[in-house]
Amino acid sequence: MQPNLSGATRMHFILGDPIAQVQSPAFVTQSFVERGANALLAPINVTPADLDGFMAGVALARNVDGLIVTVPHKFACARHCSRLTERAQFLGAVNVMRRTSDGWYGDMVDGLGFVGSVKAKGVDLPGKRVLLVGAGGAGTAIALSFLEEGAGELAIYDADTARLDTLVGRLAERFPGRVRVGSPDPAGFDVVANATPMGMKPEDPLPVMVERLSPSTFVGCVITAPPASPLVEAARRLGCNTQVGKDMFQTLLARMVDHLLQPAD
């Protein structure tokens, strides 16, 4: 299905650096068409150094209604929003932005997509012990969603210790006694989640010590390219149930389009 391209077509961009790996444009555009919107999503490569200039320029393009935000701009783009959902305000990050009469309105739905797809795989999260690797934009949202869904213990690991300590400290205030700093050792956890880019390149190290995984552990990963990350492939060889980035995206898609197509205000 294709949009009815014309001067009336409403534009949306997905911005990141790099951007070639994203698969969202076709799927989001198809969802727009299925909902009766004359709109499309196009990829655009914006470096961190150029983000402020891009945001100033795109605000002048009156036929641009929304933005989807990917690595590495999720924290920086939150600062370009005049309004944020409570979730995005708490996390300090956004992955979807809609133009309103008073500026950009941002939300962060990565966590809802990832954790929703984990639940769809049959995982009952209340009381579970969860190891999350990655405290970046997606990781912060996924951490919040795991705790909101009742995870009994959430251990978070990130090589960036300052970023890690900030996230753990913020979450510990809202969920006392349920969140702590973790390590790459997955032994004893019911769920292991990778929210880092590790695995997109062949030379990347594995985000956890896979030899310490149990076959009963559920392993999930945010990476969409390759379709099954090296972590997921290793987990499957051990007999683990798994979730891949495409599973997350399928759950996330409707939430992003819902935000983008809300009536202008």
mmCIF file of C-alpha atoms in Angstrom:
data_model
loop_
_atom_site.group_PDB
_atom_site.id
_atom_site.type_symbol
_atom_site.label_atom_id
_atom_site.label_comp_id
_atom_site.label_asym_id
_atom_site.label_seq_id
_atom_site.Cartn_x
_atom_site.Cartn_y
_atom_site.Cartn_z
ATOM 1 C CA MET A 1 0.000 0.000 0.000
ATOM 2 C CA GLN A 2 1.311 3.465 -0.883
ATOM 3 C CA PRO A 3 0.224 6.921 0.265
ATOM 4 C CA ASN A 4 -1.508 9.162 -2.248
ATOM 5 C CA LEU A 5 1.564 11.333 -2.700
ATOM 6 C CA SER A 6 0.783 14.952 -3.434
ATOM 7 C CA GLY A 7 1.411 18.394 -2.078
ATOM 8 C CA ALA A 8 -1.117 17.572 0.635
ATOM 9 C CA THR A 9 0.883 14.593 1.963
ATOM 10 C CA ARG A 10 1.871 15.076 5.601
ATOM 11 C CA MET A 11 5.527 14.368 6.351
ATOM 12 C CA HIS A 12 7.117 12.561 9.274
ATOM 13 C CA PHE A 13 10.817 11.793 9.730
ATOM 14 C CA ILE A 14 12.730 9.169 11.643
ATOM 15 C CA LEU A 15 16.045 10.681 12.664
ATOM 16 C CA GLY A 16 19.188 8.974 13.863
ATOM 17 C CA ASP A 17 22.899 8.531 13.292
ATOM 18 C CA PRO A 18 23.378 6.059 11.653
ATOM 19 C CA ILE A 19 20.003 5.575 9.985
ATOM 20 C CA ALA A 20 20.487 2.941 7.251
ATOM 21 C CA GLN A 21 19.605 0.096 9.625
ATOM 22 C CA VAL A 22 16.054 1.256 10.433
ATOM 23 C CA GLN A 23 13.111 -0.609 8.952
ATOM 24 C CA SER A 24 10.399 1.690 10.286
ATOM 25 C CA PRO A 25 9.652 3.880 7.224
ATOM 26 C CA ALA A 26 7.782 1.250 5.201
ATOM 27 C CA PHE A 27 5.843 -0.160 8.148
ATOM 28 C CA VAL A 28 4.857 3.208 9.629
ATOM 29 C CA THR A 29 3.856 4.558 6.215
ATOM 30 C CA GLN A 30 1.732 1.449 5.612
ATOM 31 C CA SER A 31 0.072 1.964 8.990
ATOM 32 C CA PHE A 32 -0.681 5.587 8.097
ATOM 33 C CA VAL A 33 -2.349 4.451 4.867
ATOM 34 C CA GLU A 34 -4.345 1.728 6.627
ATOM 35 C CA ARG A 35 -5.684 4.365 9.006
ATOM 36 C CA GLY A 36 -6.699 6.620 6.134
ATOM 37 C CA ALA A 37 -3.973 9.236 6.605
ATOM 38 C CA ASN A 38 -2.259 10.828 3.599
ATOM 39 C CA ALA A 39 1.133 10.712 5.315
ATOM 40 C CA LEU A 40 4.528 9.057 5.079
ATOM 41 C CA LEU A 41 7.630 8.458 7.185
ATOM 42 C CA ALA A 42 11.068 9.096 5.676
ATOM 43 C CA PRO A 43 14.530 8.420 7.173
ATOM 44 C CA ILE A 44 16.906 11.290 7.779
ATOM 45 C CA ASN A 45 20.515 11.105 8.998
ATOM 46 C CA VAL A 46 21.299 13.803 11.569
ATOM 47 C CA THR A 47 24.517 13.841 13.594
ATOM 48 C CA PRO A 48 24.514 14.960 17.242
ATOM 49 C CA ALA A 49 26.460 18.075 16.274
ATOM 50 C CA ASP A 50 23.749 19.039 13.768
ATOM 51 C CA LEU A 51 20.674 18.142 15.852
ATOM 52 C CA ASP A 52 19.926 21.636 17.152
ATOM 53 C CA GLY A 53 20.182 23.090 13.658
ATOM 54 C CA PHE A 54 17.955 20.365 12.233
ATOM 55 C CA MET A 55 15.304 20.888 14.890
ATOM 56 C CA ALA A 56 15.298 24.626 14.264
ATOM 57 C CA GLY A 57 14.895 24.048 10.542
ATOM 58 C CA VAL A 58 12.256 21.308 10.635
ATOM 59 C CA ALA A 59 10.096 23.458 12.915
ATOM 60 C CA LEU A 60 9.755 25.857 9.964
ATOM 61 C CA ALA A 61 8.443 23.142 7.606
ATOM 62 C CA ARG A 62 4.712 23.371 8.212
ATOM 63 C CA ASN A 63 3.881 20.071 6.504
ATOM 64 C CA VAL A 64 6.084 18.086 8.926
ATOM 65 C CA ASP A 65 3.758 16.728 11.606
ATOM 66 C CA GLY A 66 5.924 14.310 13.557
ATOM 67 C CA LEU A 67 9.268 12.746 14.325
ATOM 68 C CA ILE A 68 10.358 9.283 15.407
ATOM 69 C CA VAL A 69 13.655 9.387 17.270
ATOM 70 C CA THR A 70 16.320 6.689 17.348
ATOM 71 C CA VAL A 71 19.956 6.372 18.476
ATOM 72 C CA PRO A 72 21.595 8.637 19.634
ATOM 73 C CA HIS A 73 19.032 11.435 19.937
ATOM 74 C CA LYS A 74 16.421 10.232 22.461
ATOM 75 C CA PHE A 75 17.688 12.290 25.399
ATOM 76 C CA ALA A 76 18.612 15.359 23.357
ATOM 77 C CA CYS A 77 15.259 15.492 21.563
ATOM 78 C CA ALA A 78 13.401 15.592 24.869
ATOM 79 C CA ARG A 79 14.897 19.034 25.384
ATOM 80 C CA HIS A 80 13.300 20.193 22.131
ATOM 81 C CA CYS A 81 9.785 19.357 23.328
ATOM 82 C CA SER A 82 7.508 21.994 24.825
ATOM 83 C CA ARG A 83 5.436 19.227 26.456
ATOM 84 C CA LEU A 84 6.177 15.657 27.536
ATOM 85 C CA THR A 85 4.060 12.799 28.781
ATOM 86 C CA GLU A 86 4.613 11.935 32.440
ATOM 87 C CA ARG A 87 6.569 8.861 31.326
ATOM 88 C CA ALA A 88 8.881 10.854 29.044
ATOM 89 C CA GLN A 89 9.289 13.557 31.682
ATOM 90 C CA PHE A 90 10.426 10.975 34.243
ATOM 91 C CA LEU A 91 12.840 9.304 31.818
ATOM 92 C CA GLY A 92 14.156 12.506 30.246
ATOM 93 C CA ALA A 93 13.947 10.890 26.798
ATOM 94 C CA VAL A 94 11.559 10.602 23.850
ATOM 95 C CA ASN A 95 11.215 8.353 20.827
ATOM 96 C CA VAL A 96 8.159 9.960 19.220
ATOM 97 C CA MET A 97 7.219 13.644 18.836
ATOM 98 C CA ARG A 98 4.081 15.265 17.453
ATOM 99 C CA ARG A 99 3.748 18.892 16.365
ATOM 100 C CA THR A 100 1.198 20.891 18.362
ATOM 101 C CA SER A 101 0.141 24.528 18.411
ATOM 102 C CA ASP A 102 2.772 25.268 21.062
ATOM 103 C CA GLY A 103 5.650 23.079 19.887
ATOM 104 C CA TRP A 104 6.604 19.400 19.969
ATOM 105 C CA TYR A 105 4.773 16.972 22.276
ATOM 106 C CA GLY A 106 6.971 13.986 23.112
ATOM 107 C CA ASP A 107 6.455 10.491 24.481
ATOM 108 C CA MET A 108 8.730 7.513 25.150
ATOM 109 C CA VAL A 109 7.097 4.190 24.253
ATOM 110 C CA ASP A 110 10.129 1.923 23.716
ATOM 111 C CA GLY A 111 9.547 0.259 27.069
ATOM 112 C CA LEU A 112 5.906 -0.445 26.329
ATOM 113 C CA GLY A 113 6.905 -2.073 23.040
ATOM 114 C CA PHE A 114 9.682 -4.234 24.461
ATOM 115 C CA VAL A 115 7.926 -5.388 27.618
ATOM 116 C CA GLY A 116 4.646 -5.841 25.765
ATOM 117 C CA SER A 117 6.346 -8.210 23.335
ATOM 118 C CA VAL A 118 7.973 -10.121 26.221
ATOM 119 C CA LYS A 119 4.530 -10.609 27.784
ATOM 120 C CA ALA A 120 3.147 -11.686 24.403
ATOM 121 C CA LYS A 121 5.719 -14.500 24.437
ATOM 122 C CA GLY A 122 4.062 -15.863 27.584
ATOM 123 C CA VAL A 123 6.320 -14.377 30.261
ATOM 124 C CA ASP A 124 4.485 -13.565 33.507
ATOM 125 C CA LEU A 125 6.582 -10.714 34.895
ATOM 126 C CA PRO A 126 5.309 -10.117 38.464
ATOM 127 C CA GLY A 127 7.982 -11.252 40.908
ATOM 128 C CA LYS A 128 10.513 -12.168 38.209
ATOM 129 C CA ARG A 129 14.246 -11.419 38.475
ATOM 130 C CA VAL A 130 15.303 -9.356 35.427
ATOM 131 C CA LEU A 131 18.767 -8.403 34.137
ATOM 132 C CA LEU A 132 18.770 -5.446 31.747
ATOM 133 C CA VAL A 133 21.918 -4.483 29.827
ATOM 134 C CA GLY A 134 21.865 -0.895 28.612
ATOM 135 C CA ALA A 135 20.950 2.370 30.344
ATOM 136 C CA GLY A 136 20.593 4.490 27.217
ATOM 137 C CA GLY A 137 17.411 5.896 25.722
ATOM 138 C CA ALA A 138 15.710 2.565 25.062
ATOM 139 C CA GLY A 139 17.120 0.980 28.214
ATOM 140 C CA THR A 140 15.709 3.665 30.505
ATOM 141 C CA ALA A 141 12.225 3.150 29.077
ATOM 142 C CA ILE A 142 12.470 -0.639 29.205
ATOM 143 C CA ALA A 143 13.653 -0.508 32.826
ATOM 144 C CA LEU A 144 10.655 1.590 33.838
ATOM 145 C CA SER A 145 8.212 -0.713 32.045
ATOM 146 C CA PHE A 146 9.668 -3.866 33.656
ATOM 147 C CA LEU A 147 9.186 -2.334 37.098
ATOM 148 C CA GLU A 148 5.696 -1.051 36.295
ATOM 149 C CA GLU A 149 4.762 -4.573 35.168
ATOM 150 C CA GLY A 150 5.777 -5.970 38.546
ATOM 151 C CA ALA A 151 9.310 -7.335 38.144
ATOM 152 C CA GLY A 152 10.424 -8.282 41.629
ATOM 153 C CA GLU A 153 14.072 -7.395 41.040
ATOM 154 C CA LEU A 154 15.680 -5.422 38.246
ATOM 155 C CA ALA A 155 19.477 -5.413 37.909
ATOM 156 C CA ILE A 156 20.839 -2.974 35.310
ATOM 157 C CA TYR A 157 24.297 -3.038 33.755
ATOM 158 C CA ASP A 158 25.944 -0.453 31.509
ATOM 159 C CA ALA A 159 29.619 0.241 30.807
ATOM 160 C CA ASP A 160 28.858 3.957 31.238
ATOM 161 C CA THR A 161 28.814 3.977 35.031
ATOM 162 C CA ALA A 162 27.667 7.594 35.341
ATOM 163 C CA ARG A 163 24.658 6.943 33.136
ATOM 164 C CA LEU A 164 23.975 3.682 34.965
ATOM 165 C CA ASP A 165 24.113 5.228 38.431
ATOM 166 C CA THR A 166 21.810 8.049 37.353
ATOM 167 C CA LEU A 167 19.174 5.634 36.056
ATOM 168 C CA VAL A 168 19.362 3.261 39.024
ATOM 169 C CA GLY A 169 19.135 6.172 41.459
ATOM 170 C CA ARG A 170 16.081 7.636 39.737
ATOM 171 C CA LEU A 171 14.269 4.303 39.561
ATOM 172 C CA ALA A 172 15.165 3.376 43.155
ATOM 173 C CA GLU A 173 13.312 6.456 44.396
ATOM 174 C CA ARG A 174 10.096 5.318 42.695
ATOM 175 C CA PHE A 175 10.561 1.560 43.235
ATOM 176 C CA PRO A 176 12.508 1.191 46.496
ATOM 177 C CA GLY A 177 14.161 -2.167 47.087
ATOM 178 C CA ARG A 178 13.512 -3.486 43.563
ATOM 179 C CA VAL A 179 16.328 -2.054 41.433
ATOM 180 C CA ARG A 180 20.119 -2.276 41.700
ATOM 181 C CA VAL A 181 23.347 -2.124 39.699
ATOM 182 C CA GLY A 182 24.018 -5.436 37.941
ATOM 183 C CA SER A 183 26.786 -7.087 35.937
ATOM 184 C CA PRO A 184 27.065 -9.026 32.640
ATOM 185 C CA ASP A 185 26.549 -12.291 34.566
ATOM 186 C CA PRO A 186 23.014 -13.603 33.841
ATOM 187 C CA ALA A 187 23.111 -16.504 36.306
ATOM 188 C CA GLY A 188 19.993 -16.703 38.455
ATOM 189 C CA PHE A 189 17.823 -14.347 36.388
ATOM 190 C CA ASP A 190 14.452 -15.269 34.909
ATOM 191 C CA VAL A 191 14.661 -12.678 32.122
ATOM 192 C CA VAL A 192 17.708 -11.165 30.380
ATOM 193 C CA ALA A 193 17.183 -8.147 28.123
ATOM 194 C CA ASN A 194 19.707 -6.473 25.829
ATOM 195 C CA ALA A 195 18.926 -2.796 25.200
ATOM 196 C CA THR A 196 22.318 -1.965 23.655
ATOM 197 C CA PRO A 197 23.510 -1.937 20.006
ATOM 198 C CA MET A 198 25.945 -4.775 20.790
ATOM 199 C CA GLY A 199 25.346 -7.349 18.106
ATOM 200 C CA MET A 200 24.645 -5.039 15.174
ATOM 201 C CA LYS A 201 28.251 -5.434 13.980
ATOM 202 C CA PRO A 202 29.961 -8.826 13.541
ATOM 203 C CA GLU A 203 32.882 -7.756 15.710
ATOM 204 C CA ASP A 204 30.699 -6.690 18.663
ATOM 205 C CA PRO A 205 31.171 -8.547 21.944
ATOM 206 C CA LEU A 206 28.186 -10.323 23.479
ATOM 207 C CA PRO A 207 26.398 -8.126 26.044
ATOM 208 C CA VAL A 208 26.243 -10.904 28.691
ATOM 209 C CA MET A 209 28.204 -14.029 29.622
ATOM 210 C CA VAL A 210 26.128 -16.495 27.606
ATOM 211 C CA GLU A 211 27.869 -19.507 29.144
ATOM 212 C CA ARG A 212 26.153 -18.529 32.399
ATOM 213 C CA LEU A 213 22.634 -18.583 30.912
ATOM 214 C CA SER A 214 20.160 -21.217 32.030
ATOM 215 C CA PRO A 215 17.869 -22.878 29.434
ATOM 216 C CA SER A 216 14.917 -21.653 31.516
ATOM 217 C CA THR A 217 15.941 -17.999 31.126
ATOM 218 C CA PHE A 218 13.954 -15.836 28.704
ATOM 219 C CA VAL A 219 16.283 -13.720 26.542
ATOM 220 C CA GLY A 220 15.164 -10.616 24.638
ATOM 221 C CA CYS A 221 17.003 -8.123 22.418
ATOM 222 C CA VAL A 222 16.144 -4.747 20.872
ATOM 223 C CA ILE A 223 18.280 -5.264 17.741
ATOM 224 C CA THR A 224 16.388 -5.571 14.435
ATOM 225 C CA ALA A 225 19.401 -6.058 12.131
ATOM 226 C CA PRO A 226 20.473 -8.827 12.025
ATOM 227 C CA PRO A 227 17.000 -10.351 12.549
ATOM 228 C CA ALA A 228 18.367 -12.579 15.328
ATOM 229 C CA SER A 229 21.283 -11.020 17.190
ATOM 230 C CA PRO A 230 24.289 -13.131 18.219
ATOM 231 C CA LEU A 231 22.942 -13.036 21.789
ATOM 232 C CA VAL A 232 19.593 -14.441 20.686
ATOM 233 C CA GLU A 233 21.244 -17.101 18.532
ATOM 234 C CA ALA A 234 23.452 -18.184 21.438
ATOM 235 C CA ALA A 235 20.463 -18.300 23.780
ATOM 236 C CA ARG A 236 18.472 -20.410 21.332
ATOM 237 C CA ARG A 237 21.307 -22.916 21.095
ATOM 238 C CA LEU A 238 21.010 -23.332 24.864
ATOM 239 C CA GLY A 239 17.258 -23.904 24.602
ATOM 240 C CA CYS A 240 16.126 -20.493 25.867
ATOM 241 C CA ASN A 241 12.844 -18.925 24.795
ATOM 242 C CA THR A 242 13.635 -15.629 23.029
ATOM 243 C CA GLN A 243 12.319 -12.350 21.678
ATOM 244 C CA VAL A 244 13.880 -10.350 18.832
ATOM 245 C CA GLY A 245 13.796 -6.710 17.808
ATOM 246 C CA LYS A 246 11.079 -7.338 15.232
ATOM 247 C CA ASP A 247 8.793 -8.608 18.004
ATOM 248 C CA MET A 248 9.346 -5.367 19.909
ATOM 249 C CA PHE A 249 8.757 -3.251 16.808
ATOM 250 C CA GLN A 250 5.453 -4.951 15.995
ATOM 251 C CA THR A 251 4.181 -4.092 19.472
ATOM 252 C CA LEU A 252 5.681 -0.603 19.344
ATOM 253 C CA LEU A 253 4.322 0.332 15.917
ATOM 254 C CA ALA A 254 0.712 0.941 16.944
ATOM 255 C CA ARG A 255 1.765 3.052 19.939
ATOM 256 C CA MET A 256 3.995 5.305 17.824
ATOM 257 C CA VAL A 257 1.348 5.790 15.141
ATOM 258 C CA ASP A 258 -1.300 6.478 17.801
ATOM 259 C CA HIS A 259 0.833 9.338 19.105
ATOM 260 C CA LEU A 260 1.658 10.741 15.669
ATOM 261 C CA LEU A 261 -1.935 10.730 14.401
ATOM 262 C CA GLN A 262 -3.636 12.265 17.416
ATOM 263 C CA PRO A 263 -5.625 15.336 16.365
ATOM 264 C CA ALA A 264 -3.692 18.588 16.382
ATOM 265 C CA ASP A 265 -4.013 20.647 19.543
#
